[in-house]
mmCIF file of C-alpha atoms in Angstrom:
data_model
loop_
_atom_site.group_PDB
_atom_site.id
_atom_site.type_symbol
_atom_site.label_atom_id
_atom_site.label_comp_id
_atom_site.label_asym_id
_atom_site.label_seq_id
_atom_site.Cartn_x
_atom_site.Cartn_y
_atom_site.Cartn_z
ATOM 1 C CA UNK N 1 -5.162 13.876 36.139
ATOM 2 C CA UNK N 2 -7.486 14.982 33.356
ATOM 3 C CA UNK N 3 -6.964 14.477 29.653
ATOM 4 C CA UNK N 4 -6.369 17.403 27.323
ATOM 5 C CA UNK N 5 -6.272 17.314 23.541
ATOM 6 C CA UNK N 6 -3.115 18.968 22.230
ATOM 7 C CA UNK N 7 -2.947 18.291 18.487
ATOM 8 C CA UNK N 8 0.500 18.856 17.074
ATOM 9 C CA UNK N 9 2.248 18.903 20.461
ATOM 10 C CA UNK N 10 4.769 16.146 21.027
ATOM 11 C CA UNK N 11 6.305 17.364 24.282
ATOM 12 C CA UNK N 12 5.775 14.742 26.978
ATOM 13 C CA UNK N 13 7.186 12.679 29.833
ATOM 14 C CA UNK N 14 6.316 9.271 31.265
ATOM 15 C CA UNK N 15 5.355 7.835 27.858
ATOM 16 C CA UNK N 16 5.975 4.490 26.138
ATOM 17 C CA UNK N 17 8.220 4.166 23.080
ATOM 18 C CA UNK N 18 9.752 1.495 20.879
ATOM 19 C CA UNK N 19 11.453 1.269 17.476
ATOM 20 C CA UNK N 20 10.359 -1.003 14.631
ATOM 21 C CA UNK N 21 11.729 -0.825 11.074
ATOM 22 C CA UNK N 22 13.553 2.404 11.915
ATOM 23 C CA UNK N 23 10.297 4.024 13.005
ATOM 24 C CA UNK N 24 9.923 5.367 16.536
ATOM 25 C CA UNK N 25 6.471 4.765 18.054
ATOM 26 C CA UNK N 26 5.440 7.034 20.955
ATOM 27 C CA UNK N 27 2.270 6.654 23.029
ATOM 28 C CA UNK N 28 0.837 8.279 26.145
ATOM 29 C CA UNK N 29 2.576 10.276 28.832
ATOM 30 C CA UNK N 30 1.821 13.646 30.350
ATOM 31 C CA UNK N 31 2.491 17.361 30.045
ATOM 32 C CA UNK N 32 2.228 20.219 32.533
ATOM 33 C CA UNK N 33 -0.586 22.673 31.812
ATOM 34 C CA UNK N 34 -1.130 25.699 34.049
ATOM 35 C CA UNK N 35 1.076 24.122 36.702
ATOM 36 C CA UNK N 36 -0.727 20.767 36.764
ATOM 37 C CA UNK N 37 0.211 17.359 35.357
ATOM 38 C CA UNK N 38 -2.181 16.503 32.528
ATOM 39 C CA UNK N 39 -2.208 13.066 30.899
ATOM 40 C CA UNK N 40 -2.226 12.824 27.118
ATOM 41 C CA UNK N 41 -5.058 11.121 25.210
ATOM 42 C CA UNK N 42 -4.949 7.357 24.707
ATOM 43 C CA UNK N 43 -6.638 7.447 21.280
ATOM 44 C CA UNK N 44 -3.566 8.644 19.376
ATOM 45 C CA UNK N 45 -0.037 7.430 18.702
ATOM 46 C CA UNK N 46 2.897 9.254 17.110
ATOM 47 C CA UNK N 47 5.337 7.767 14.591
ATOM 48 C CA UNK N 48 8.725 9.260 13.751
ATOM 49 C CA UNK N 49 10.599 8.178 10.613
ATOM 50 C CA UNK N 50 14.154 8.116 11.969
ATOM 51 C CA UNK N 51 15.636 8.510 8.477
ATOM 52 C CA UNK N 52 13.829 11.768 7.742
ATOM 53 C CA UNK N 53 13.002 12.965 11.261
ATOM 54 C CA UNK N 54 9.363 13.555 10.264
ATOM 55 C CA UNK N 55 6.442 12.836 12.606
ATOM 56 C CA UNK N 56 2.977 11.485 11.851
ATOM 57 C CA UNK N 57 -0.025 11.244 14.177
ATOM 58 C CA UNK N 58 -2.291 8.184 13.914
ATOM 59 C CA UNK N 59 -5.731 7.716 15.478
ATOM 60 C CA UNK N 60 -6.563 4.703 17.620
ATOM 61 C CA UNK N 61 -10.023 3.215 18.118
ATOM 62 C CA UNK N 62 -11.473 0.247 20.005
ATOM 63 C CA UNK N 63 -11.660 -0.376 23.750
ATOM 64 C CA UNK N 64 -8.954 2.151 24.545
ATOM 65 C CA UNK N 65 -7.229 2.501 27.936
ATOM 66 C CA UNK N 66 -8.128 5.380 30.230
ATOM 67 C CA UNK N 67 -5.683 8.279 30.123
ATOM 68 C CA UNK N 68 -2.950 6.856 32.343
ATOM 69 C CA UNK N 69 0.155 7.958 34.203
ATOM 70 C CA UNK N 70 2.794 5.664 35.657
ATOM 71 C CA UNK N 71 1.845 2.795 33.343
ATOM 72 C CA UNK N 72 4.266 0.325 31.772
ATOM 73 C CA UNK N 73 4.236 -0.115 27.983
ATOM 74 C CA UNK N 74 6.061 -2.899 26.125
ATOM 75 C CA UNK N 75 6.253 -4.111 22.524
ATOM 76 C CA UNK N 76 5.996 -7.793 21.557
ATOM 77 C CA UNK N 77 6.316 -8.398 17.804
ATOM 78 C CA UNK N 78 4.484 -5.201 16.853
ATOM 79 C CA UNK N 79 1.812 -5.409 19.573
ATOM 80 C CA UNK N 80 1.914 -2.744 22.273
ATOM 81 C CA UNK N 81 0.858 -3.922 25.745
ATOM 82 C CA UNK N 82 -0.011 -1.383 28.452
ATOM 83 C CA UNK N 83 -0.308 -2.596 32.035
ATOM 84 C CA UNK N 84 -1.408 -0.849 35.262
ATOM 85 C CA UNK N 85 -0.819 2.816 36.120
ATOM 86 C CA UNK N 86 -3.033 5.559 37.572
ATOM 87 C CA UNK N 87 -6.206 7.192 36.269
ATOM 88 C CA UNK N 88 -7.893 10.068 38.097
ATOM 89 C CA UNK N 89 -5.679 9.314 41.123
ATOM 90 C CA UNK N 90 -6.863 5.697 41.231
ATOM 91 C CA UNK N 91 -4.521 2.753 40.709
ATOM 92 C CA UNK N 92 -5.334 0.011 38.209
ATOM 93 C CA UNK N 93 -4.112 -3.457 37.264
ATOM 94 C CA UNK N 94 -5.844 -3.607 33.889
ATOM 95 C CA UNK N 95 -4.020 -4.586 30.698
ATOM 96 C CA UNK N 96 -4.682 -3.318 27.163
ATOM 97 C CA UNK N 97 -3.113 -4.254 23.832
ATOM 98 C CA UNK N 98 -3.071 -2.920 20.280
ATOM 99 C CA UNK N 99 -1.670 -4.582 17.148
ATOM 100 C CA UNK N 100 0.344 -1.876 15.385
ATOM 101 C CA UNK N 101 1.019 -4.040 12.329
ATOM 102 C CA UNK N 102 -2.620 -3.746 11.210
ATOM 103 C CA UNK N 103 -4.506 -0.581 10.370
ATOM 104 C CA UNK N 104 -6.682 0.964 11.584
ATOM 105 C CA UNK N 105 -5.128 0.641 15.045
ATOM 106 C CA UNK N 106 -7.684 -0.738 17.496
ATOM 107 C CA UNK N 107 -7.260 -1.214 21.239
ATOM 108 C CA UNK N 108 -8.646 -4.163 23.150
ATOM 109 C CA UNK N 109 -8.852 -4.733 26.864
ATOM 110 C CA UNK N 110 -7.150 -8.002 27.834
ATOM 111 C CA UNK N 111 -9.716 -9.697 30.068
ATOM 112 C CA UNK N 112 -9.811 -13.431 29.321
ATOM 113 C CA UNK N 113 -6.678 -14.327 31.286
ATOM 114 C CA UNK N 114 -5.715 -17.202 33.555
ATOM 115 C CA UNK N 115 -3.810 -17.017 36.830
ATOM 116 C CA UNK N 116 -3.735 -14.227 39.406
ATOM 117 C CA UNK N 117 -3.386 -10.693 38.086
ATOM 118 C CA UNK N 118 -0.830 -8.593 40.024
ATOM 119 C CA UNK N 119 -2.171 -5.943 42.394
ATOM 120 C CA UNK N 120 -2.685 -2.362 41.122
ATOM 121 C CA UNK N 121 0.552 -0.373 40.800
ATOM 122 C CA UNK N 122 2.574 2.237 38.946
ATOM 123 C CA UNK N 123 6.260 3.104 38.442
ATOM 124 C CA UNK N 124 7.038 -0.556 37.647
ATOM 125 C CA UNK N 125 9.168 -1.899 34.769
ATOM 126 C CA UNK N 126 8.971 -4.696 32.213
ATOM 127 C CA UNK N 127 11.357 -7.122 30.527
ATOM 128 C CA UNK N 128 10.257 -8.731 27.232
ATOM 129 C CA UNK N 129 11.672 -12.251 26.992
ATOM 130 C CA UNK N 130 10.475 -15.115 24.766
ATOM 131 C CA UNK N 131 7.139 -13.375 24.157
ATOM 132 C CA UNK N 132 6.607 -13.024 27.900
ATOM 133 C CA UNK N 133 6.075 -9.755 29.740
ATOM 134 C CA UNK N 134 7.995 -9.915 33.011
ATOM 135 C CA UNK N 135 7.070 -7.101 35.398
ATOM 136 C CA UNK N 136 9.148 -6.002 38.346
ATOM 137 C CA UNK N 137 8.501 -3.697 41.290
ATOM 138 C CA UNK N 138 6.466 -0.535 41.482
ATOM 139 C CA UNK N 139 4.325 1.369 43.966
ATOM 140 C CA UNK N 140 0.759 0.321 44.596
ATOM 141 C CA UNK N 141 -1.901 -1.019 46.894
ATOM 142 C CA UNK N 142 -2.897 -4.377 48.309
ATOM 143 C CA UNK N 143 -5.867 -5.686 50.246
ATOM 144 C CA UNK N 144 -5.387 -6.915 53.778
ATOM 145 C CA UNK N 145 -5.867 -10.448 52.469
ATOM 146 C CA UNK N 146 -3.102 -9.987 49.896
ATOM 147 C CA UNK N 147 -0.808 -8.571 52.563
ATOM 148 C CA UNK N 148 -1.218 -11.727 54.649
ATOM 149 C CA UNK N 149 0.193 -13.737 51.720
ATOM 150 C CA UNK N 150 2.982 -11.251 50.932
ATOM 151 C CA UNK N 151 6.376 -11.796 52.627
ATOM 152 C CA UNK N 152 7.692 -8.772 54.490
ATOM 153 C CA UNK N 153 10.763 -8.770 52.221
ATOM 154 C CA UNK N 154 8.547 -8.181 49.163
ATOM 155 C CA UNK N 155 6.625 -5.091 50.263
ATOM 156 C CA UNK N 156 7.553 -1.906 52.122
ATOM 157 C CA UNK N 157 4.406 -0.523 53.739
ATOM 158 C CA UNK N 158 4.236 3.270 53.511
ATOM 159 C CA UNK N 159 0.626 4.082 54.278
ATOM 160 C CA UNK N 160 -2.784 2.626 55.112
ATOM 161 C CA UNK N 161 -6.073 4.041 53.901
ATOM 162 C CA UNK N 162 -9.683 3.199 53.183
ATOM 163 C CA UNK N 163 -9.508 4.009 49.474
ATOM 164 C CA UNK N 164 -12.064 2.122 47.396
ATOM 165 C CA UNK N 165 -10.999 0.829 43.972
ATOM 166 C CA UNK N 166 -13.812 -0.918 42.120
ATOM 167 C CA UNK N 167 -15.700 -3.016 44.662
ATOM 168 C CA UNK N 168 -12.676 -3.728 46.830
ATOM 169 C CA UNK N 169 -11.488 -1.916 49.926
ATOM 170 C CA UNK N 170 -7.717 -1.347 49.717
ATOM 171 C CA UNK N 171 -5.783 -0.383 52.811
ATOM 172 C CA UNK N 172 -2.065 -1.021 52.274
ATOM 173 C CA UNK N 173 0.142 1.163 50.078
ATOM 174 C CA UNK N 174 3.836 0.805 49.395
ATOM 175 C CA UNK N 175 6.745 -0.368 47.230
ATOM 176 C CA UNK N 176 7.288 -3.962 46.083
ATOM 177 C CA UNK N 177 9.998 -6.112 44.504
ATOM 178 C CA UNK N 178 7.674 -8.737 43.053
ATOM 179 C CA UNK N 179 8.237 -10.533 39.752
ATOM 180 C CA UNK N 180 5.066 -11.258 37.760
ATOM 181 C CA UNK N 181 4.997 -12.965 34.350
ATOM 182 C CA UNK N 182 2.385 -12.641 31.599
ATOM 183 C CA UNK N 183 2.580 -15.190 28.775
ATOM 184 C CA UNK N 184 1.225 -13.383 25.705
ATOM 185 C CA UNK N 185 0.417 -16.636 23.876
ATOM 186 C CA UNK N 186 -1.368 -18.436 26.719
ATOM 187 C CA UNK N 187 -2.769 -15.205 28.239
ATOM 188 C CA UNK N 188 -1.670 -16.496 31.634
ATOM 189 C CA UNK N 189 -0.328 -14.714 34.722
ATOM 190 C CA UNK N 190 2.169 -16.454 36.996
ATOM 191 C CA UNK N 191 4.532 -15.594 39.855
ATOM 192 C CA UNK N 192 7.691 -17.727 39.673
ATOM 193 C CA UNK N 193 9.521 -18.905 42.783
ATOM 194 C CA UNK N 194 12.367 -16.442 43.199
ATOM 195 C CA UNK N 195 15.801 -17.306 44.608
ATOM 196 C CA UNK N 196 18.870 -15.293 45.558
ATOM 197 C CA UNK N 197 19.353 -11.930 47.312
ATOM 198 C CA UNK N 198 16.294 -9.798 46.599
ATOM 199 C CA UNK N 199 16.586 -6.175 45.459
ATOM 200 C CA UNK N 200 15.077 -3.613 47.780
ATOM 201 C CA UNK N 201 11.418 -2.934 46.888
ATOM 202 C CA UNK N 202 11.393 0.025 44.498
ATOM 203 C CA UNK N 203 9.919 1.888 41.534
ATOM 204 C CA UNK N 204 11.068 4.542 39.060
ATOM 205 C CA UNK N 205 14.066 2.313 38.274
ATOM 206 C CA UNK N 206 15.556 1.283 34.926
ATOM 207 C CA UNK N 207 15.463 -2.201 33.419
ATOM 208 C CA UNK N 208 16.851 -3.996 30.362
ATOM 209 C CA UNK N 209 17.146 -7.535 29.005
ATOM 210 C CA UNK N 210 20.460 -8.937 27.819
ATOM 211 C CA UNK N 211 20.264 -12.548 26.641
ATOM 212 C CA UNK N 212 18.414 -14.564 29.269
ATOM 213 C CA UNK N 213 19.037 -12.076 32.049
ATOM 214 C CA UNK N 214 17.040 -9.092 33.221
ATOM 215 C CA UNK N 215 18.865 -6.165 34.789
ATOM 216 C CA UNK N 216 17.554 -3.402 37.052
ATOM 217 C CA UNK N 217 19.340 -0.314 38.359
ATOM 218 C CA UNK N 218 18.421 2.659 40.515
ATOM 219 C CA UNK N 219 15.071 3.707 41.882
ATOM 220 C CA UNK N 220 16.240 3.714 45.505
ATOM 221 C CA UNK N 221 17.909 6.365 47.627
ATOM 222 C CA UNK N 222 21.559 5.380 47.453
ATOM 223 C CA UNK N 223 24.821 7.250 47.032
ATOM 224 C CA UNK N 224 25.843 5.012 44.126
ATOM 225 C CA UNK N 225 23.748 3.298 41.475
ATOM 226 C CA UNK N 226 23.033 -0.299 42.472
ATOM 227 C CA UNK N 227 22.684 -3.148 39.955
ATOM 228 C CA UNK N 228 20.833 -6.465 40.174
ATOM 229 C CA UNK N 229 20.489 -9.262 37.623
ATOM 230 C CA UNK N 230 17.689 -11.859 37.409
ATOM 231 C CA UNK N 231 18.291 -15.098 35.501
ATOM 232 C CA UNK N 232 15.050 -15.501 33.530
ATOM 233 C CA UNK N 233 15.497 -19.281 33.260
ATOM 234 C CA UNK N 234 16.250 -20.140 36.894
ATOM 235 C CA UNK N 235 14.601 -17.037 38.453
ATOM 236 C CA UNK N 236 17.685 -16.389 40.575
ATOM 237 C CA UNK N 237 18.694 -12.862 41.601
ATOM 238 C CA UNK N 238 22.329 -11.754 41.750
ATOM 239 C CA UNK N 239 23.474 -8.492 43.264
ATOM 240 C CA UNK N 240 26.361 -7.209 41.172
ATOM 241 C CA UNK N 241 29.363 -5.953 43.081
ATOM 242 C CA UNK N 242 30.804 -3.004 41.165
ATOM 243 C CA UNK N 243 33.152 -1.807 43.871
ATOM 244 C CA UNK N 244 36.150 -2.438 41.600
ATOM 245 C CA UNK N 245 35.169 0.451 39.336
ATOM 246 C CA UNK N 246 33.848 3.973 39.594
ATOM 247 C CA UNK N 247 30.059 3.813 39.773
ATOM 248 C CA UNK N 248 27.462 6.351 38.589
ATOM 249 C CA UNK N 249 25.798 8.447 41.299
ATOM 250 C CA UNK N 250 22.496 7.065 42.582
ATOM 251 C CA UNK N 251 19.347 8.119 40.737
ATOM 252 C CA UNK N 252 15.785 7.273 39.717
ATOM 253 C CA UNK N 253 13.684 7.851 36.561
ATOM 254 C CA UNK N 254 16.660 6.915 34.369
ATOM 255 C CA UNK N 255 16.817 4.664 31.299
ATOM 256 C CA UNK N 256 18.925 1.589 30.595
ATOM 257 C CA UNK N 257 19.399 0.066 27.129
ATOM 258 C CA UNK N 258 21.132 -3.104 25.942
ATOM 259 C CA UNK N 259 23.648 -2.009 23.266
ATOM 260 C CA UNK N 260 25.663 -5.215 22.650
ATOM 261 C CA UNK N 261 26.052 -8.806 23.820
ATOM 262 C CA UNK N 262 27.846 -7.608 26.951
ATOM 263 C CA UNK N 263 27.045 -3.931 27.480
ATOM 264 C CA UNK N 264 24.271 -1.753 28.932
ATOM 265 C CA UNK N 265 23.903 2.014 28.481
ATOM 266 C CA UNK N 266 22.264 4.325 31.016
ATOM 267 C CA UNK N 267 21.348 7.966 30.561
ATOM 268 C CA UNK N 268 19.936 10.739 32.696
ATOM 269 C CA UNK N 269 17.612 10.422 35.657
ATOM 270 C CA UNK N 270 16.854 12.306 38.828
ATOM 271 C CA UNK N 271 19.848 12.525 41.151
ATOM 272 C CA UNK N 272 19.741 12.091 44.906
ATOM 273 C CA UNK N 273 20.226 15.862 45.221
ATOM 274 C CA UNK N 274 16.902 16.416 43.424
ATOM 275 C CA UNK N 275 18.371 17.664 40.144
ATOM 276 C CA UNK N 276 17.986 16.291 36.618
ATOM 277 C CA UNK N 277 21.100 14.540 35.270
ATOM 278 C CA UNK N 278 22.609 14.505 31.776
ATOM 279 C CA UNK N 279 25.423 11.989 32.164
ATOM 280 C CA UNK N 280 25.746 8.660 30.346
ATOM 281 C CA UNK N 281 27.462 5.452 31.474
ATOM 282 C CA UNK N 282 28.311 2.059 30.002
ATOM 283 C CA UNK N 283 28.176 -1.129 32.069
ATOM 284 C CA UNK N 284 30.266 -4.120 30.987
ATOM 285 C CA UNK N 285 28.377 -7.204 32.191
ATOM 286 C CA UNK N 286 31.408 -9.471 31.777
ATOM 287 C CA UNK N 287 33.871 -7.262 33.615
ATOM 288 C CA UNK N 288 31.114 -5.993 35.918
ATOM 289 C CA UNK N 289 32.430 -2.474 35.641
ATOM 290 C CA UNK N 290 31.113 1.001 34.825
ATOM 291 C CA UNK N 291 32.730 3.566 32.568
ATOM 292 C CA UNK N 292 31.530 7.121 31.814
ATOM 293 C CA UNK N 293 30.508 7.856 28.212
ATOM 294 C CA UNK N 294 31.370 11.123 26.502
ATOM 295 C CA UNK N 295 28.510 12.418 24.383
ATOM 296 C CA UNK N 296 27.357 15.631 22.654
ATOM 297 C CA UNK N 297 24.160 16.080 24.705
ATOM 298 C CA UNK N 298 25.584 17.206 28.045
ATOM 299 C CA UNK N 299 23.411 20.321 27.876
ATOM 300 C CA UNK N 300 20.247 18.215 27.551
ATOM 301 C CA UNK N 301 19.620 16.438 30.865
ATOM 302 C CA UNK N 302 16.572 14.202 30.956
ATOM 303 C CA UNK N 303 14.228 12.544 33.405
ATOM 304 C CA UNK N 304 11.080 10.473 32.671
ATOM 305 C CA UNK N 305 12.301 10.008 29.073
ATOM 306 C CA UNK N 306 12.475 6.837 26.962
ATOM 307 C CA UNK N 307 15.489 5.186 25.333
ATOM 308 C CA UNK N 308 15.318 2.597 22.527
ATOM 309 C CA UNK N 309 17.958 0.676 20.599
ATOM 310 C CA UNK N 310 18.072 1.952 17.023
ATOM 311 C CA UNK N 311 20.110 0.955 13.990
ATOM 312 C CA UNK N 312 23.899 0.489 14.164
ATOM 313 C CA UNK N 313 23.859 0.368 17.964
ATOM 314 C CA UNK N 314 22.424 3.884 18.356
ATOM 315 C CA UNK N 315 20.454 4.669 21.511
ATOM 316 C CA UNK N 316 17.480 6.867 20.608
ATOM 317 C CA UNK N 317 16.198 9.035 23.474
ATOM 318 C CA UNK N 318 12.883 10.850 23.218
ATOM 319 C CA UNK N 319 10.950 13.262 25.410
ATOM 320 C CA UNK N 320 11.175 13.673 29.138
ATOM 321 C CA UNK N 321 11.728 16.749 31.265
ATOM 322 C CA UNK N 322 14.925 18.745 31.143
ATOM 323 C CA UNK N 323 14.622 20.512 34.492
ATOM 324 C CA UNK N 324 12.596 18.548 37.017
ATOM 325 C CA UNK N 325 13.297 19.630 40.587
ATOM 326 C CA UNK N 326 12.573 17.984 43.916
ATOM 327 C CA UNK N 327 11.959 20.637 46.561
ATOM 328 C CA UNK N 328 12.372 20.036 50.270
ATOM 329 C CA UNK N 329 10.736 21.961 53.047
ATOM 330 C CA UNK N 330 11.077 21.251 56.756
ATOM 331 C CA UNK N 331 8.700 18.288 56.596
ATOM 332 C CA UNK N 332 8.352 16.690 53.153
ATOM 333 C CA UNK N 333 9.826 16.376 49.682
ATOM 334 C CA UNK N 334 7.751 17.770 46.816
ATOM 335 C CA UNK N 335 8.132 17.611 43.046
ATOM 336 C CA UNK N 336 7.878 20.932 41.259
ATOM 337 C CA UNK N 337 5.951 20.437 37.969
ATOM 338 C CA UNK N 338 8.175 21.326 35.039
ATOM 339 C CA UNK N 339 6.684 23.126 32.032
ATOM 340 C CA UNK N 340 9.768 22.232 30.002
ATOM 341 C CA UNK N 341 8.890 18.859 28.549
ATOM 342 C CA UNK N 342 10.926 17.846 25.520
ATOM 343 C CA UNK N 343 10.123 16.727 21.982
ATOM 344 C CA UNK N 344 13.578 16.327 20.490
ATOM 345 C CA UNK N 345 15.125 12.997 19.528
ATOM 346 C CA UNK N 346 18.647 12.528 20.875
ATOM 347 C CA UNK N 347 20.880 9.921 19.246
ATOM 348 C CA UNK N 348 23.796 8.421 21.168
ATOM 349 C CA UNK N 349 26.410 6.551 19.123
ATOM 350 C CA UNK N 350 27.631 3.566 21.171
ATOM 351 C CA UNK N 351 29.872 1.790 18.647
ATOM 352 C CA UNK N 352 31.851 2.569 15.477
ATOM 353 C CA UNK N 353 29.649 2.891 12.396
ATOM 354 C CA UNK N 354 29.988 0.609 9.399
ATOM 355 C CA UNK N 355 31.482 1.982 6.191
ATOM 356 C CA UNK N 356 28.026 1.870 4.609
ATOM 357 C CA UNK N 357 26.508 3.981 7.413
ATOM 358 C CA UNK N 358 29.368 6.491 7.220
ATOM 359 C CA UNK N 359 28.858 6.839 3.464
ATOM 360 C CA UNK N 360 25.101 7.297 3.846
ATOM 361 C CA UNK N 361 25.591 10.038 6.431
ATOM 362 C CA UNK N 362 28.264 11.813 4.395
ATOM 363 C CA UNK N 363 26.194 11.774 1.219
ATOM 364 C CA UNK N 364 23.138 12.925 3.159
ATOM 365 C CA UNK N 365 25.057 15.936 4.459
ATOM 366 C CA UNK N 366 26.459 16.781 0.992
ATOM 367 C CA UNK N 367 23.658 15.578 -1.291
ATOM 368 C CA UNK N 368 24.042 18.454 -3.757
ATOM 369 C CA UNK N 369 27.565 17.263 -4.595
ATOM 370 C CA UNK N 370 26.237 13.878 -5.730
ATOM 371 C CA UNK N 371 23.203 14.769 -7.851
ATOM 372 C CA UNK N 372 24.265 12.672 -10.838
ATOM 373 C CA UNK N 373 25.635 9.731 -8.822
ATOM 374 C CA UNK N 374 22.491 9.464 -6.683
ATOM 375 C CA UNK N 375 20.547 8.419 -9.771
ATOM 376 C CA UNK N 376 22.726 5.310 -9.985
ATOM 377 C CA UNK N 377 21.691 4.016 -6.559
ATOM 378 C CA UNK N 378 19.019 1.342 -5.991
ATOM 379 C CA UNK N 379 15.618 2.892 -5.297
ATOM 380 C CA UNK N 380 15.490 1.829 -1.647
ATOM 381 C CA UNK N 381 18.918 3.260 -0.817
ATOM 382 C CA UNK N 382 18.195 6.410 -2.814
ATOM 383 C CA UNK N 383 14.992 6.935 -0.848
ATOM 384 C CA UNK N 384 16.794 6.512 2.459
ATOM 385 C CA UNK N 385 19.498 9.018 1.534
ATOM 386 C CA UNK N 386 16.896 11.490 0.236
ATOM 387 C CA UNK N 387 15.116 11.325 3.608
ATOM 388 C CA UNK N 388 18.344 11.795 5.516
ATOM 389 C CA UNK N 389 19.370 14.724 3.337
ATOM 390 C CA UNK N 390 15.994 16.405 3.845
ATOM 391 C CA UNK N 391 16.240 16.006 7.617
ATOM 392 C CA UNK N 392 19.776 17.391 7.792
ATOM 393 C CA UNK N 393 19.016 20.359 5.532
ATOM 394 C CA UNK N 394 15.846 21.259 7.436
ATOM 395 C CA UNK N 395 17.496 21.103 10.880
ATOM 396 C CA UNK N 396 14.144 22.063 12.378
ATOM 397 C CA UNK N 397 13.449 22.008 16.131
ATOM 398 C CA UNK N 398 12.278 18.581 17.236
ATOM 399 C CA UNK N 399 14.153 16.683 14.538
ATOM 400 C CA UNK N 400 16.919 14.241 15.303
ATOM 401 C CA UNK N 401 19.838 15.758 17.206
#
C-alpha cells in the first residue's frame, strides 16, 4: 500500500484511537482510492473535542513509523505505542512510540529493548495492564528456526514462501495464539508460561481488559461468538461457556469495550455470511451471559472501526467501513474494497446518566432559554456547555451522533 496525503479527510478504517481528557485521538488507518487500499500518512494525528465535536489536525515529527496497515496501537499514560503491521506488503515487528502529552509531537523508534521481540505480524490485539503491553495472536511469518521452537498448538501454518524481510529468509506464514509482553518501564520483551485451554490461533478479533483479566472474542469462523479470558497474574486461560444464554453470531473485525466492573460491550464486525453487522451486545462477566443491546445506530453497521470508553460509561465509536463485503467465487474468498469509509462519531449510552450530565445535555440543547442563568455558572462548566450547545446547533456531518 502507498501513502496518499488527504488533508481534511477523516474517513478511515483500521486506525488506532483512544480518549484522554474527553479528547478522542485518532492515528493511522487506510482509505480506498480508485479501488485500492491506501494507507494514511504517519506524520499526522487527529484530535476531536468530544464536548464540541470539533476536529483538529496535528503534525508529527521525529523517527516516524512507515505508513502501516494491520498494526496495533495502544495508549499508556498519554504515550501511543505502535507495534508491527504491514508496509508495502512486507510484515514488520518494529515498535514506535510518541508522547502525546508534550508538543511538538515527535515519534521515536523503540530499539534499545531486552528480550526476544515477537515475530512480524498483523491483525493482532493488545491489552494494557500495569503499564505493560500484552499482545495476543495475529497473522504473520516465522523463520524455520522459530517454527522448530513453536508448539503446533500455537501456530496454524497456512503457507510457505521464500519472502525476504530485512536480511532474513522467512518461509512460514500463518495464525498464532501467542502471548507476548512488553514492559514499557524496563523496555523488556517476555513470553510468559501459559496455562489452561488455549484459544484457537486467530487475528481480527476483539480484546478488552477488565480488572486483572484480558478477554478476547471472535476472529475465527464459528457460528456463535466465542469468548476466552486470560488471568494476567497467573497467565491461565479460561474458555467461557455461554451456552446458558443467547450468544451473538460469530464475527471478526469487531470491537469490545469494558463498560463497568463486570460488563463488556461489543459492536459491529464482519459476520460469517460476509456482511457488515450493526448489532450491539453486552456480556456480563459474573453471570457469563450475553444480552442484546438496543441502540439508535442500527442503520450504521461498522467493521474495522475503533471503540473507546468515554465519560459517563459512553462507548465512542469512530470510523470504519459501513458496507464491507466478502465475495466468494468457486475457489477463494475475496474482500471487495469499500469506498464508504466513515468519519462520524457514534456514542452508545451503556448506563443511566447522572443528574449533572442530564442537566448539561438539556441546557446544551436549549441554550437560548438560559442566556441569563448561564452567566452564573463557573467558567469551566460554562465553557463545556457552550461547546456542547455549539455542537448540537451545528449538527454538521461528521459530528457526534
